[in-house]
Short mmCIF file of C-alpha atoms in Angstrom, two decimals:
data_model
loop_
_atom_site.label_atom_id
_atom_site.label_comp_id
_atom_site.label_asym_id
_atom_site.label_seq_id
_atom_site.Cartn_x
_atom_site.Cartn_y
_atom_site.Cartn_z
CA GLY A 1 10.63 14.21 -8.06
CA GLN A 2 10.07 11.08 -6.07
CA SER A 3 10.44 7.66 -7.61
CA LEU A 4 10.99 4.04 -6.75
CA GLU A 5 12.30 1.61 -9.34
CA GLN A 6 11.82 -2.13 -9.18
CA PRO A 7 11.66 -4.81 -11.88
CA SER A 8 8.23 -5.44 -13.28
CA GLU A 9 8.52 -9.23 -13.36
CA VAL A 10 10.73 -11.98 -12.00
CA THR A 11 10.44 -15.71 -12.64
CA ALA A 12 12.07 -18.42 -10.53
CA VAL A 13 11.65 -22.12 -9.81
CA GLU A 14 10.41 -23.71 -6.65
CA GLY A 15 13.13 -24.11 -4.04
CA ALA A 16 15.33 -21.41 -5.56
CA ILE A 17 16.39 -18.03 -4.18
CA VAL A 18 15.23 -14.79 -5.77
CA GLN A 19 16.22 -11.19 -5.13
CA ILE A 20 13.97 -8.24 -5.92
CA ASN A 21 15.80 -4.92 -6.09
CA CYS A 22 14.49 -1.47 -5.35
CA THR A 23 16.18 1.85 -5.91
CA TYR A 24 14.60 5.04 -4.70
CA GLN A 25 14.83 8.76 -5.10
CA THR A 26 12.75 10.67 -2.58
CA SER A 27 12.88 14.07 -0.94
CA GLY A 28 13.05 12.50 2.50
CA PHE A 29 13.80 9.04 3.78
CA TYR A 30 12.98 7.30 7.00
CA GLY A 31 12.89 3.70 5.95
CA LEU A 32 12.14 1.09 3.30
CA SER A 33 9.29 -1.37 3.63
CA TRP A 34 8.25 -4.40 1.63
CA TYR A 35 4.70 -5.61 1.07
CA GLN A 36 3.31 -8.72 -0.58
CA GLN A 37 0.05 -8.76 -2.50
CA HIS A 38 -1.65 -11.81 -3.96
CA ASP A 39 -4.04 -11.40 -6.86
CA GLY A 40 -7.34 -10.06 -5.60
CA GLY A 41 -5.95 -9.55 -2.12
CA ALA A 42 -4.69 -6.70 0.00
CA PRO A 43 -1.05 -5.73 0.56
CA THR A 44 0.47 -7.37 3.63
CA PHE A 45 3.54 -6.14 5.41
CA LEU A 46 6.74 -8.18 5.13
CA SER A 47 9.62 -6.12 6.49
CA TYR A 48 11.04 -2.72 7.28
CA ASN A 49 14.60 -1.37 7.20
CA ALA A 50 15.56 1.98 8.66
CA LEU A 51 19.28 1.28 9.02
CA ASP A 52 21.83 -0.19 6.66
CA GLY A 53 22.11 -3.93 6.71
CA LEU A 54 20.15 -7.12 6.49
CA GLU A 55 16.96 -7.98 8.35
CA GLU A 56 15.91 -11.61 8.36
CA THR A 57 12.43 -12.97 8.97
CA GLY A 58 12.15 -16.65 8.23
CA ARG A 59 12.56 -17.31 4.53
CA PHE A 60 12.46 -13.60 3.74
CA SER A 61 15.29 -11.11 4.22
CA SER A 62 15.49 -7.43 3.38
CA PHE A 63 18.56 -5.31 2.86
CA LEU A 64 19.13 -1.56 2.80
CA SER A 65 22.01 0.67 1.74
CA ARG A 66 21.10 4.26 2.47
CA SER A 67 24.21 5.62 0.79
CA ASP A 68 23.23 3.87 -2.45
CA SER A 69 19.48 4.55 -2.09
CA TYR A 70 19.04 0.86 -2.68
CA GLY A 71 17.43 -2.10 -1.08
CA TYR A 72 16.35 -5.61 -1.91
CA LEU A 73 14.06 -8.36 -0.77
CA LEU A 74 15.48 -11.86 -0.73
CA LEU A 75 13.17 -14.84 -0.82
CA GLN A 76 14.68 -18.24 -0.08
CA GLU A 77 13.34 -21.76 -0.56
CA LEU A 78 10.71 -20.44 -2.92
CA GLN A 79 7.26 -21.99 -2.72
CA MET A 80 4.40 -21.81 -5.18
CA LYS A 81 2.45 -19.71 -2.70
CA ASP A 82 5.12 -17.01 -2.99
CA SER A 83 3.79 -16.16 -6.44
CA ALA A 84 2.51 -12.64 -5.88
CA SER A 85 3.37 -8.99 -6.39
CA TYR A 86 5.99 -7.43 -4.13
CA PHE A 87 6.11 -3.71 -3.47
CA CYS A 88 8.87 -1.65 -1.98
CA ALA A 89 7.71 1.48 -0.18
CA VAL A 90 9.52 4.46 1.24
CA SER A 91 8.51 6.38 4.31
CA ASP A 92 9.56 9.87 3.39
CA GLY A 93 9.59 11.26 6.88
CA GLY A 94 6.54 13.35 6.22
CA PHE A 95 4.38 10.46 7.38
CA LYS A 96 3.69 9.64 3.78
CA THR A 97 4.32 6.27 2.16
CA ILE A 98 5.32 6.09 -1.49
CA PHE A 99 4.95 2.70 -3.14
CA GLY A 100 6.87 1.32 -6.07
CA ALA A 101 5.02 -0.09 -9.06
CA GLY A 102 5.51 -3.63 -7.81
CA THR A 103 7.35 -6.71 -9.01
CA ARG A 104 5.31 -9.67 -10.10
CA LEU A 105 6.98 -12.90 -9.02
CA PHE A 106 6.15 -16.11 -10.84
CA VAL A 107 7.26 -19.32 -9.15
CA LYS A 108 7.38 -22.35 -11.43
CA ALA A 109 7.39 -25.97 -10.44
CA ASP B 1 -9.26 -8.20 16.36
CA ALA B 2 -11.12 -8.57 13.06
CA GLY B 3 -8.64 -6.42 11.19
CA VAL B 4 -9.51 -3.44 9.04
CA ILE B 5 -13.06 -3.68 7.76
CA GLN B 6 -14.22 -2.09 4.53
CA SER B 7 -17.62 -1.91 2.92
CA PRO B 8 -18.90 -2.48 0.40
CA ARG B 9 -16.50 -5.02 -1.11
CA HIS B 10 -17.79 -4.31 -4.59
CA GLU B 11 -19.60 -1.29 -5.93
CA VAL B 12 -20.93 -0.76 -9.42
CA THR B 13 -22.45 2.61 -10.17
CA GLU B 14 -23.24 4.88 -13.05
CA MET B 15 -21.32 7.97 -13.93
CA GLY B 16 -22.54 10.99 -12.01
CA GLN B 17 -23.70 9.07 -8.98
CA GLU B 18 -22.37 9.58 -5.49
CA VAL B 19 -20.26 6.80 -4.03
CA THR B 20 -19.43 6.35 -0.36
CA LEU B 21 -16.80 3.90 0.81
CA ARG B 22 -16.53 2.97 4.45
CA CYS B 23 -13.73 1.84 6.71
CA LYS B 24 -13.38 0.65 10.28
CA PRO B 25 -9.73 0.65 11.41
CA ILE B 26 -8.19 -1.69 13.92
CA SER B 27 -9.11 -0.62 17.41
CA GLY B 28 -6.37 1.44 19.03
CA HIS B 29 -4.65 2.46 15.82
CA ASP B 30 -3.97 6.18 15.56
CA TYR B 31 -3.40 6.44 11.82
CA LEU B 32 -5.80 5.74 8.98
CA PHE B 33 -4.90 5.81 5.31
CA TRP B 34 -6.93 5.71 2.10
CA TYR B 35 -5.24 4.30 -1.02
CA ARG B 36 -6.31 3.79 -4.59
CA GLN B 37 -4.87 1.03 -6.75
CA THR B 38 -5.04 0.82 -10.54
CA MET B 39 -2.95 -0.98 -13.10
CA MET B 40 -1.84 2.30 -14.62
CA ARG B 41 -0.98 4.26 -11.50
CA GLY B 42 -0.23 1.54 -8.97
CA LEU B 43 -0.91 2.11 -5.28
CA GLU B 44 -1.44 5.77 -4.48
CA LEU B 45 -1.93 7.36 -1.10
CA LEU B 46 -4.98 9.63 -1.23
CA ILE B 47 -5.20 10.95 2.32
CA TYR B 48 -4.28 9.99 5.84
CA PHE B 49 -5.59 10.85 9.28
CA ASN B 50 -3.93 10.97 12.68
CA ASN B 51 -6.23 10.82 15.68
CA ASN B 52 -9.20 11.53 13.39
CA VAL B 53 -7.61 14.69 11.94
CA PRO B 54 -6.73 14.82 8.23
CA ILE B 55 -2.99 15.39 7.99
CA ASP B 56 -2.16 15.18 4.31
CA ASP B 57 -4.73 15.15 1.52
CA SER B 58 -2.32 16.08 -1.27
CA GLY B 59 -3.03 12.78 -2.98
CA MET B 60 -6.75 13.42 -3.36
CA PRO B 61 -7.13 13.73 -7.11
CA GLU B 62 -9.91 16.28 -7.34
CA ASP B 63 -12.51 18.17 -5.39
CA ARG B 64 -14.92 15.40 -6.26
CA PHE B 65 -13.15 13.33 -3.61
CA SER B 66 -13.64 13.95 0.09
CA ALA B 67 -12.84 11.97 3.21
CA LYS B 68 -13.96 12.21 6.79
CA MET B 69 -13.18 10.52 10.06
CA PRO B 70 -15.88 11.49 12.56
CA ASN B 71 -14.51 9.19 15.25
CA ALA B 72 -11.69 6.76 15.90
CA SER B 73 -13.58 3.78 14.58
CA PHE B 74 -15.02 5.03 11.31
CA SER B 75 -13.98 6.79 8.14
CA THR B 76 -15.59 7.46 4.78
CA LEU B 77 -14.28 8.28 1.34
CA LYS B 78 -16.84 9.94 -0.89
CA ILE B 79 -16.77 10.56 -4.61
CA GLN B 80 -19.35 12.97 -5.96
CA PRO B 81 -19.98 12.89 -8.86
CA SER B 82 -18.26 9.67 -9.87
CA GLU B 83 -16.59 9.21 -13.26
CA PRO B 84 -15.45 6.09 -15.14
CA ARG B 85 -11.79 6.99 -14.48
CA ASP B 86 -12.46 6.57 -10.77
CA SER B 87 -12.80 2.84 -11.30
CA ALA B 88 -10.16 1.22 -9.08
CA VAL B 89 -9.68 -0.76 -5.91
CA TYR B 90 -9.77 1.49 -2.87
CA PHE B 91 -7.94 0.31 0.22
CA CYS B 92 -8.15 1.57 3.73
CA ALA B 93 -5.22 0.86 6.05
CA SER B 94 -4.48 1.60 9.67
CA SER B 95 -1.33 1.83 11.71
CA GLY B 96 -0.57 2.00 15.37
CA GLN B 97 2.32 4.39 15.50
CA GLY B 98 2.72 6.07 12.16
CA LEU B 99 5.05 5.69 9.25
CA ALA B 100 8.07 7.54 10.48
CA ILE B 101 9.12 4.72 12.73
CA GLY B 102 8.27 2.02 10.28
CA ASP B 103 5.16 0.73 11.89
CA GLU B 104 3.46 -1.63 9.50
CA GLN B 105 0.21 -0.70 7.89
CA TYR B 106 -2.66 -3.15 8.05
CA PHE B 107 -4.74 -3.08 4.91
CA GLY B 108 -8.41 -3.83 4.63
CA PRO B 109 -9.71 -6.15 1.89
CA GLY B 110 -10.48 -3.21 -0.40
CA THR B 111 -13.52 -1.96 -2.27
CA ARG B 112 -13.57 -2.66 -5.99
CA LEU B 113 -15.33 0.29 -7.59
CA THR B 114 -16.62 0.21 -11.14
CA VAL B 115 -18.12 3.34 -12.62
CA THR B 116 -19.93 2.81 -15.91
#
């Protein structure tokens, strides 16, 4: 079967660093994406990794290890507005995207 | 560009009625996706099109669901007859180059469907 595992909830304080992990098991793999979704809003794209290593975009970084079927999203200098759900998603090569169940991030003052 | 446009934003209907959701993708995008999001099942891909042609509809839950893309700027998702378990937020998304090379998907604001 195909599955993505990520924690259901994470809580952190403003200004801190938080890491959201994602492990996947899919029949095919082209890359790992991350999306952010605020309550009542639509998912918005954050990052994409096709190769092993770290990709940095401002306060957000994403990491991939293909050999471990593992990736993570790193959020630095947390702000209250970062409170949202974060989804990892795998492109399985068949032009299909499979989304994880999402991690709800709570940022506290 | 205005982004992906969906209508209606909210739809409340009675069981057995036909529901039609509409989507206008970003101009120039070749791929269009329909997703359904519920608390229980998360974000599920229902169907996607490439250049107006349906490529994979394996996520369409039942024959009651159908989707069309008559031209590059318009797509519909129809549910007939609707059932209470179809209540969800339906998102349309478009992409310029397709998933295989990691092109990001741009999501519309969604249609919140409630079937009573």
